[in-house]
PDB file of N, CA and C in Angstrom:
ATOM      1  N   TYR A1437     -39.477  -9.251 167.064  1.00 80.00           N
ATOM      2  CA  TYR A1437     -39.299 -10.565 166.484  1.00 80.00           C
ATOM      3  C   TYR A1437     -39.572 -10.533 164.987  1.00 80.00           C
ATOM      4  N   PRO A1438     -38.814 -11.307 164.203  1.00 85.00           N
ATOM      5  CA  PRO A1438     -39.055 -11.337 162.762  1.00 85.00           C
ATOM      6  C   PRO A1438     -40.403 -11.994 162.438  1.00 85.00           C
ATOM      7  N   ASP A1439     -41.046 -11.431 161.467  1.00 93.00           N
ATOM      8  CA  ASP A1439     -42.342 -11.952 161.031  1.00 93.00           C
ATOM      9  C   ASP A1439     -42.116 -13.127 160.081  1.00 93.00           C
ATOM     10  N   PRO A1440     -42.599 -14.334 160.398  1.00 93.00           N
ATOM     11  CA  PRO A1440     -42.356 -15.499 159.542  1.00 93.00           C
ATOM     12  C   PRO A1440     -42.989 -15.369 158.149  1.00 93.00           C
ATOM     13  N   ILE A1441     -44.078 -14.663 158.027  1.00 95.00           N
ATOM     14  CA  ILE A1441     -44.721 -14.485 156.722  1.00 95.00           C
ATOM     15  C   ILE A1441     -43.837 -13.623 155.818  1.00 95.00           C
ATOM     16  N   VAL A1442     -43.295 -12.550 156.374  1.00 95.00           N
ATOM     17  CA  VAL A1442     -42.404 -11.674 155.606  1.00 95.00           C
ATOM     18  C   VAL A1442     -41.144 -12.428 155.206  1.00 95.00           C
ATOM     19  N   GLN A1443     -40.610 -13.213 156.134  1.00 95.00           N
ATOM     20  CA  GLN A1443     -39.415 -13.997 155.807  1.00 95.00           C
ATOM     21  C   GLN A1443     -39.690 -14.989 154.684  1.00 95.00           C
ATOM     22  N   SER A1444     -40.835 -15.638 154.732  1.00 96.00           N
ATOM     23  CA  SER A1444     -41.203 -16.596 153.696  1.00 96.00           C
ATOM     24  C   SER A1444     -41.368 -15.905 152.343  1.00 96.00           C
ATOM     25  N   GLN A1445     -42.014 -14.749 152.322  1.00 96.00           N
ATOM     26  CA  GLN A1445     -42.194 -14.001 151.089  1.00 96.00           C
ATOM     27  C   GLN A1445     -40.856 -13.515 150.530  1.00 96.00           C
ATOM     28  N   LEU A1446     -39.986 -13.057 151.420  1.00 96.00           N
ATOM     29  CA  LEU A1446     -38.665 -12.615 150.999  1.00 96.00           C
ATOM     30  C   LEU A1446     -37.865 -13.775 150.408  1.00 96.00           C
ATOM     31  N   TYR A1447     -37.924 -14.942 151.048  1.00 96.00           N
ATOM     32  CA  TYR A1447     -37.238 -16.120 150.525  1.00 96.00           C
ATOM     33  C   TYR A1447     -37.764 -16.477 149.143  1.00 96.00           C
ATOM     34  N   SER A1448     -39.074 -16.456 148.956  1.00 97.00           N
ATOM     35  CA  SER A1448     -39.672 -16.762 147.656  1.00 97.00           C
ATOM     36  C   SER A1448     -39.217 -15.767 146.592  1.00 97.00           C
ATOM     37  N   LEU A1449     -39.161 -14.504 146.954  1.00 97.00           N
ATOM     38  CA  LEU A1449     -38.731 -13.475 146.018  1.00 97.00           C
ATOM     39  C   LEU A1449     -37.272 -13.668 145.613  1.00 97.00           C
ATOM     40  N   VAL A1450     -36.418 -13.965 146.573  1.00 97.00           N
ATOM     41  CA  VAL A1450     -35.000 -14.195 146.281  1.00 97.00           C
ATOM     42  C   VAL A1450     -34.832 -15.442 145.399  1.00 97.00           C
ATOM     43  N   ALA A1451     -35.571 -16.502 145.685  1.00 97.00           N
ATOM     44  CA  ALA A1451     -35.478 -17.728 144.891  1.00 97.00           C
ATOM     45  C   ALA A1451     -35.940 -17.477 143.457  1.00 97.00           C
ATOM     46  N   GLU A1452     -37.029 -16.748 143.277  1.00 97.00           N
ATOM     47  CA  GLU A1452     -37.531 -16.454 141.932  1.00 97.00           C
ATOM     48  C   GLU A1452     -36.553 -15.568 141.161  1.00 97.00           C
ATOM     49  N   THR A1453     -35.987 -14.576 141.829  1.00 97.00           N
ATOM     50  CA  THR A1453     -35.015 -13.695 141.191  1.00 97.00           C
ATOM     51  C   THR A1453     -33.774 -14.467 140.770  1.00 97.00           C
ATOM     52  N   THR A1454     -33.304 -15.348 141.603  1.00 97.00           N
ATOM     53  CA  THR A1454     -32.135 -16.177 141.288  1.00 97.00           C
ATOM     54  C   THR A1454     -32.419 -17.065 140.072  1.00 97.00           C
ATOM     55  N   ALA A1455     -33.589 -17.665 140.034  1.00 96.00           N
ATOM     56  CA  ALA A1455     -33.955 -18.514 138.893  1.00 96.00           C
ATOM     57  C   ALA A1455     -33.995 -17.697 137.605  1.00 96.00           C
ATOM     58  N   ASN A1456     -34.535 -16.502 137.662  1.00 95.00           N
ATOM     59  CA  ASN A1456     -34.589 -15.644 136.475  1.00 95.00           C
ATOM     60  C   ASN A1456     -33.196 -15.237 136.006  1.00 95.00           C
ATOM     61  N   LEU A1457     -32.305 -14.948 136.938  1.00 95.00           N
ATOM     62  CA  LEU A1457     -30.930 -14.598 136.583  1.00 95.00           C
ATOM     63  C   LEU A1457     -30.209 -15.778 135.917  1.00 95.00           C
ATOM     64  N   PHE A1458     -30.424 -16.979 136.426  1.00 94.00           N
ATOM     65  CA  PHE A1458     -29.829 -18.164 135.798  1.00 94.00           C
ATOM     66  C   PHE A1458     -30.351 -18.332 134.376  1.00 94.00           C
ATOM     67  N   ASN A1459     -31.657 -18.151 134.178  1.00 92.00           N
ATOM     68  CA  ASN A1459     -32.221 -18.257 132.826  1.00 92.00           C
ATOM     69  C   ASN A1459     -31.590 -17.239 131.889  1.00 92.00           C
ATOM     70  N   LEU A1460     -31.446 -16.009 132.343  1.00 90.00           N
ATOM     71  CA  LEU A1460     -30.805 -14.996 131.510  1.00 90.00           C
ATOM     72  C   LEU A1460     -29.366 -15.369 131.183  1.00 90.00           C
ATOM     73  N   ALA A1461     -28.645 -15.838 132.173  1.00 88.00           N
ATOM     74  CA  ALA A1461     -27.233 -16.166 131.976  1.00 88.00           C
ATOM     75  C   ALA A1461     -27.044 -17.316 130.992  1.00 88.00           C
ATOM     76  N   PHE A1462     -27.904 -18.301 131.022  1.00 89.00           N
ATOM     77  CA  PHE A1462     -27.712 -19.484 130.190  1.00 89.00           C
ATOM     78  C   PHE A1462     -28.360 -19.382 128.813  1.00 89.00           C
ATOM     79  N   PHE A1463     -29.387 -18.549 128.665  1.00 90.00           N
ATOM     80  CA  PHE A1463     -30.112 -18.528 127.399  1.00 90.00           C
ATOM     81  C   PHE A1463     -30.016 -17.208 126.647  1.00 90.00           C
ATOM     82  N   ALA A1464     -29.387 -16.205 127.212  1.00 89.00           N
ATOM     83  CA  ALA A1464     -29.256 -14.918 126.531  1.00 89.00           C
ATOM     84  C   ALA A1464     -28.256 -15.033 125.387  1.00 89.00           C
ATOM     85  N   LYS A1465     -28.499 -14.271 124.335  1.00 90.00           N
ATOM     86  CA  LYS A1465     -27.580 -14.270 123.195  1.00 90.00           C
ATOM     87  C   LYS A1465     -26.628 -13.085 123.309  1.00 90.00           C
ATOM     88  N   GLN A1466     -25.420 -13.289 122.839  1.00 90.00           N
ATOM     89  CA  GLN A1466     -24.420 -12.227 122.828  1.00 90.00           C
ATOM     90  C   GLN A1466     -24.257 -11.695 121.412  1.00 90.00           C
ATOM     91  N   GLU A1467     -24.054 -10.405 121.307  1.00 94.00           N
ATOM     92  CA  GLU A1467     -23.795  -9.809 120.006  1.00 94.00           C
ATOM     93  C   GLU A1467     -22.335 -10.048 119.640  1.00 94.00           C
ATOM     94  N   ARG A1468     -22.123 -10.595 118.463  1.00 96.00           N
ATOM     95  CA  ARG A1468     -20.772 -10.831 117.958  1.00 96.00           C
ATOM     96  C   ARG A1468     -20.549  -9.927 116.752  1.00 96.00           C
ATOM     97  N   ILE A1469     -19.331  -9.461 116.583  1.00 97.00           N
ATOM     98  CA  ILE A1469     -18.997  -8.582 115.467  1.00 97.00           C
ATOM     99  C   ILE A1469     -17.859  -9.220 114.680  1.00 97.00           C
ATOM    100  N   VAL A1470     -18.046  -9.295 113.355  1.00 97.00           N
ATOM    101  CA  VAL A1470     -17.084  -9.950 112.475  1.00 97.00           C
ATOM    102  C   VAL A1470     -16.841  -9.070 111.259  1.00 97.00           C
ATOM    103  N   GLU A1471     -15.608  -9.062 110.777  1.00 98.00           N
ATOM    104  CA  GLU A1471     -15.297  -8.367 109.529  1.00 98.00           C
ATOM    105  C   GLU A1471     -15.315  -9.387 108.396  1.00 98.00           C
ATOM    106  N   VAL A1472     -16.038  -9.063 107.329  1.00 97.00           N
ATOM    107  CA  VAL A1472     -16.149  -9.955 106.180  1.00 97.00           C
ATOM    108  C   VAL A1472     -14.787 -10.015 105.485  1.00 97.00           C
ATOM    109  N   THR A1473     -14.286 -11.236 105.239  1.00 97.00           N
ATOM    110  CA  THR A1473     -12.934 -11.400 104.686  1.00 97.00           C
ATOM    111  C   THR A1473     -12.892 -11.480 103.164  1.00 97.00           C
ATOM    112  N   LYS A1474     -14.055 -11.667 102.540  1.00 97.00           N
ATOM    113  CA  LYS A1474     -14.107 -11.672 101.071  1.00 97.00           C
ATOM    114  C   LYS A1474     -15.516 -11.255 100.642  1.00 97.00           C
ATOM    115  N   ASN A1475     -15.649 -10.825  99.398  1.00 97.00           N
ATOM    116  CA  ASN A1475     -16.960 -10.459  98.890  1.00 97.00           C
ATOM    117  C   ASN A1475     -17.913 -11.641  99.022  1.00 97.00           C
ATOM    118  N   THR A1476     -19.129 -11.371  99.463  1.00 97.00           N
ATOM    119  CA  THR A1476     -20.097 -12.431  99.699  1.00 97.00           C
ATOM    120  C   THR A1476     -21.500 -11.876  99.521  1.00 97.00           C
ATOM    121  N   ASN A1477     -22.501 -12.614  99.992  1.00 96.00           N
ATOM    122  CA  ASN A1477     -23.865 -12.104  99.912  1.00 96.00           C
ATOM    123  C   ASN A1477     -24.625 -12.430 101.197  1.00 96.00           C
ATOM    124  N   LEU A1478     -25.793 -11.873 101.296  1.00 95.00           N
ATOM    125  CA  LEU A1478     -26.599 -12.001 102.509  1.00 95.00           C
ATOM    126  C   LEU A1478     -26.901 -13.452 102.864  1.00 95.00           C
ATOM    127  N   ILE A1479     -27.308 -14.229 101.897  1.00 94.00           N
ATOM    128  CA  ILE A1479     -27.706 -15.612 102.175  1.00 94.00           C
ATOM    129  C   ILE A1479     -26.537 -16.440 102.688  1.00 94.00           C
ATOM    130  N   LEU A1480     -25.365 -16.269 102.090  1.00 96.00           N
ATOM    131  CA  LEU A1480     -24.200 -17.032 102.557  1.00 96.00           C
ATOM    132  C   LEU A1480     -23.804 -16.650 103.980  1.00 96.00           C
ATOM    133  N   LEU A1481     -23.873 -15.351 104.302  1.00 96.00           N
ATOM    134  CA  LEU A1481     -23.522 -14.921 105.657  1.00 96.00           C
ATOM    135  C   LEU A1481     -24.520 -15.448 106.692  1.00 96.00           C
ATOM    136  N   VAL A1482     -25.798 -15.376 106.363  1.00 96.00           N
ATOM    137  CA  VAL A1482     -26.816 -15.890 107.293  1.00 96.00           C
ATOM    138  C   VAL A1482     -26.626 -17.386 107.493  1.00 96.00           C
ATOM    139  N   HIS A1483     -26.379 -18.103 106.417  1.00 95.00           N
ATOM    140  CA  HIS A1483     -26.164 -19.545 106.524  1.00 95.00           C
ATOM    141  C   HIS A1483     -24.949 -19.852 107.403  1.00 95.00           C
ATOM    142  N   LYS A1484     -23.887 -19.080 107.240  1.00 96.00           N
ATOM    143  CA  LYS A1484     -22.654 -19.313 107.999  1.00 96.00           C
ATOM    144  C   LYS A1484     -22.826 -19.027 109.484  1.00 96.00           C
ATOM    145  N   TYR A1485     -23.478 -17.918 109.826  1.00 96.00           N
ATOM    146  CA  TYR A1485     -23.522 -17.485 111.227  1.00 96.00           C
ATOM    147  C   TYR A1485     -24.801 -17.859 111.974  1.00 96.00           C
ATOM    148  N   LEU A1486     -25.912 -18.041 111.268  1.00 95.00           N
ATOM    149  CA  LEU A1486     -27.173 -18.326 111.953  1.00 95.00           C
ATOM    150  C   LEU A1486     -27.840 -19.607 111.483  1.00 95.00           C
ATOM    151  N   GLY A1487     -27.570 -19.997 110.268  1.00 94.00           N
ATOM    152  CA  GLY A1487     -28.289 -21.120 109.677  1.00 94.00           C
ATOM    153  C   GLY A1487     -29.566 -20.608 109.021  1.00 94.00           C
ATOM    154  N   LEU A1488     -29.984 -21.282 107.973  1.00 89.00           N
ATOM    155  CA  LEU A1488     -31.188 -20.874 107.256  1.00 89.00           C
ATOM    156  C   LEU A1488     -32.402 -21.563 107.877  1.00 89.00           C
ATOM    157  N   ASP A1489     -33.554 -20.904 107.774  1.00 93.00           N
ATOM    158  CA  ASP A1489     -34.789 -21.482 108.287  1.00 93.00           C
ATOM    159  C   ASP A1489     -35.869 -21.360 107.214  1.00 93.00           C
ATOM    160  N   ALA A1490     -36.901 -22.171 107.315  1.00 92.00           N
ATOM    161  CA  ALA A1490     -37.938 -22.246 106.280  1.00 92.00           C
ATOM    162  C   ALA A1490     -38.679 -20.925 106.079  1.00 92.00           C
ATOM    163  N   SER A1491     -38.862 -20.164 107.138  1.00 93.00           N
ATOM    164  CA  SER A1491     -39.637 -18.914 107.022  1.00 93.00           C
ATOM    165  C   SER A1491     -38.751 -17.694 106.760  1.00 93.00           C
ATOM    166  N   ASP A1492     -37.459 -17.879 106.624  1.00 92.00           N
ATOM    167  CA  ASP A1492     -36.498 -16.793 106.374  1.00 92.00           C
ATOM    168  C   ASP A1492     -36.442 -15.761 107.503  1.00 92.00           C
ATOM    169  N   LYS A1493     -36.822 -16.170 108.681  1.00 95.00           N
ATOM    170  CA  LYS A1493     -36.775 -15.279 109.842  1.00 95.00           C
ATOM    171  C   LYS A1493     -35.341 -14.839 110.137  1.00 95.00           C
ATOM    172  N   ASN A1494     -34.395 -15.758 110.023  1.00 95.00           N
ATOM    173  CA  ASN A1494     -32.991 -15.416 110.284  1.00 95.00           C
ATOM    174  C   ASN A1494     -32.475 -14.370 109.302  1.00 95.00           C
ATOM    175  N   ILE A1495     -32.878 -14.483 108.040  1.00 95.00           N
ATOM    176  CA  ILE A1495     -32.447 -13.499 107.034  1.00 95.00           C
ATOM    177  C   ILE A1495     -32.991 -12.120 107.385  1.00 95.00           C
ATOM    178  N   ASP A1496     -34.270 -12.057 107.744  1.00 95.00           N
ATOM    179  CA  ASP A1496     -34.883 -10.772 108.085  1.00 95.00           C
ATOM    180  C   ASP A1496     -34.214 -10.136 109.306  1.00 95.00           C
ATOM    181  N   GLU A1497     -33.954 -10.938 110.338  1.00 95.00           N
ATOM    182  CA  GLU A1497     -33.310 -10.411 111.549  1.00 95.00           C
ATOM    183  C   GLU A1497     -31.881  -9.948 111.260  1.00 95.00           C
ATOM    184  N   PHE A1498     -31.158 -10.718 110.461  1.00 97.00           N
ATOM    185  CA  PHE A1498     -29.777 -10.373 110.111  1.00 97.00           C
ATOM    186  C   PHE A1498     -29.731  -9.072 109.305  1.00 97.00           C
ATOM    187  N   ARG A1499     -30.646  -8.938 108.330  1.00 96.00           N
ATOM    188  CA  ARG A1499     -30.727  -7.704 107.518  1.00 96.00           C
ATOM    189  C   ARG A1499     -31.000  -6.502 108.405  1.00 96.00           C
ATOM    190  N   GLU A1500     -31.947  -6.650 109.313  1.00 96.00           N
ATOM    191  CA  GLU A1500     -32.313  -5.524 110.176  1.00 96.00           C
ATOM    192  C   GLU A1500     -31.171  -5.156 111.123  1.00 96.00           C
ATOM    193  N   LEU A1501     -30.548  -6.140 111.721  1.00 96.00           N
ATOM    194  CA  LEU A1501     -29.445  -5.901 112.661  1.00 96.00           C
ATOM    195  C   LEU A1501     -28.272  -5.199 111.980  1.00 96.00           C
ATOM    196  N   ASN A1502     -28.026  -5.517 110.706  1.00 97.00           N
ATOM    197  CA  ASN A1502     -26.875  -4.971 109.980  1.00 97.00           C
ATOM    198  C   ASN A1502     -27.231  -3.868 108.987  1.00 97.00           C
ATOM    199  N   ASN A1503     -28.492  -3.467 108.972  1.00 96.00           N
ATOM    200  CA  ASN A1503     -28.958  -2.397 108.085  1.00 96.00           C
ATOM    201  C   ASN A1503     -28.563  -2.673 106.629  1.00 96.00           C
ATOM    202  N   ILE A1504     -28.848  -3.887 106.172  1.00 96.00           N
ATOM    203  CA  ILE A1504     -28.514  -4.296 104.809  1.00 96.00           C
ATOM    204  C   ILE A1504     -29.709  -3.990 103.912  1.00 96.00           C
ATOM    205  N   LYS A1505     -29.463  -3.172 102.904  1.00 93.00           N
ATOM    206  CA  LYS A1505     -30.521  -2.759 101.977  1.00 93.00           C
ATOM    207  C   LYS A1505     -29.995  -2.734 100.558  1.00 93.00           C
ATOM    208  N   ASN A1506     -30.916  -2.714  99.607  1.00 91.00           N
ATOM    209  CA  ASN A1506     -30.666  -2.511  98.180  1.00 91.00           C
ATOM    210  C   ASN A1506     -29.482  -3.310  97.638  1.00 91.00           C
ATOM    211  N   LYS A1507     -28.414  -2.635  97.227  1.00 89.00           N
ATOM    212  CA  LYS A1507     -27.284  -3.301  96.564  1.00 89.00           C
ATOM    213  C   LYS A1507     -26.634  -4.366  97.445  1.00 89.00           C
ATOM    214  N   GLU A1508     -26.592  -4.118  98.738  1.00 93.00           N
ATOM    215  CA  GLU A1508     -25.921  -5.075  99.626  1.00 93.00           C
ATOM    216  C   GLU A1508     -26.679  -6.397  99.752  1.00 93.00           C
ATOM    217  N   LEU A1509     -27.903  -6.459  99.307  1.00 90.00           N
ATOM    218  CA  LEU A1509     -28.623  -7.735  99.335  1.00 90.00           C
ATOM    219  C   LEU A1509     -27.881  -8.790  98.520  1.00 90.00           C
ATOM    220  N   PHE A1510     -27.230  -8.357  97.443  1.00 93.00           N
ATOM    221  CA  PHE A1510     -26.574  -9.289  96.538  1.00 93.00           C
ATOM    222  C   PHE A1510     -25.054  -9.277  96.640  1.00 93.00           C
ATOM    223  N   LEU A1511     -24.491  -8.191  97.164  1.00 97.00           N
ATOM    224  CA  LEU A1511     -23.036  -8.108  97.283  1.00 97.00           C
ATOM    225  C   LEU A1511     -22.657  -7.364  98.555  1.00 97.00           C
ATOM    226  N   ILE A1512     -22.079  -8.098  99.482  1.00 97.00           N
ATOM    227  CA  ILE A1512     -21.530  -7.501 100.692  1.00 97.00           C
ATOM    228  C   ILE A1512     -20.020  -7.552 100.537  1.00 97.00           C
ATOM    229  N   LYS A1513     -19.428  -6.377 100.501  1.00 97.00           N
ATOM    230  CA  LYS A1513     -18.011  -6.279 100.145  1.00 97.00           C
ATOM    231  C   LYS A1513     -17.082  -6.657 101.298  1.00 97.00           C
ATOM    232  N   LYS A1514     -15.922  -7.132 100.886  1.00 97.00           N
ATOM    233  CA  LYS A1514     -14.842  -7.460 101.816  1.00 97.00           C
ATOM    234  C   LYS A1514     -14.550  -6.243 102.685  1.00 97.00           C
ATOM    235  N   GLY A1515     -14.344  -6.483 103.996  1.00 97.00           N
ATOM    236  CA  GLY A1515     -14.002  -5.412 104.925  1.00 97.00           C
ATOM    237  C   GLY A1515     -15.193  -4.845 105.686  1.00 97.00           C
ATOM    238  N   ARG A1516     -16.411  -5.178 105.243  1.00 97.00           N
ATOM    239  CA  ARG A1516     -17.593  -4.676 105.948  1.00 97.00           C
ATOM    240  C   ARG A1516     -17.730  -5.402 107.282  1.00 97.00           C
ATOM    241  N   THR A1517     -18.105  -4.663 108.298  1.00 98.00           N
ATOM    242  CA  THR A1517     -18.323  -5.247 109.613  1.00 98.00           C
ATOM    243  C   THR A1517     -19.789  -5.675 109.727  1.00 98.00           C
ATOM    244  N   ILE A1518     -19.999  -6.885 110.191  1.00 97.00           N
ATOM    245  CA  ILE A1518     -21.356  -7.370 110.402  1.00 97.00           C
ATOM    246  C   ILE A1518     -21.517  -7.839 111.848  1.00 97.00           C
ATOM    247  N   LYS A1519     -22.771  -7.845 112.308  1.00 97.00           N
ATOM    248  CA  LYS A1519     -23.092  -8.290 113.656  1.00 97.00           C
ATOM    249  C   LYS A1519     -24.049  -9.468 113.566  1.00 97.00           C
ATOM    250  N   TYR A1520     -23.977 -10.351 114.533  1.00 96.00           N
ATOM    251  CA  TYR A1520     -24.954 -11.428 114.659  1.00 96.00           C
ATOM    252  C   TYR A1520     -25.076 -11.806 116.128  1.00 96.00           C
ATOM    253  N   LEU A1521     -26.169 -12.456 116.455  1.00 93.00           N
ATOM    254  CA  LEU A1521     -26.412 -12.852 117.840  1.00 93.00           C
ATOM    255  C   LEU A1521     -26.187 -14.355 117.981  1.00 93.00           C
ATOM    256  N   ALA A1522     -25.381 -14.739 118.955  1.00 88.00           N
ATOM    257  CA  ALA A1522     -25.093 -16.149 119.171  1.00 88.00           C
ATOM    258  C   ALA A1522     -25.158 -16.483 120.643  1.00 88.00           C
TER     259      ALA A1522
END
């Protein structure tokens, strides 16, 4: 005969796993890749794709994700591929 305690625990585990999968599906961010169509700069790209924030967290994350350093801080050339999370 099936053990009711095991069945109850299994049901709870399946319900919790399903809830976690729904959370991942609805709140996970996808990586998007875009080619820059004209010369621009870091701040304009962050504003366009992520929006600016008071602590500049979006700028830091965008720089790290796209490996933007030195000269590219001020000039990101046309044709460069960039990534962002949306």
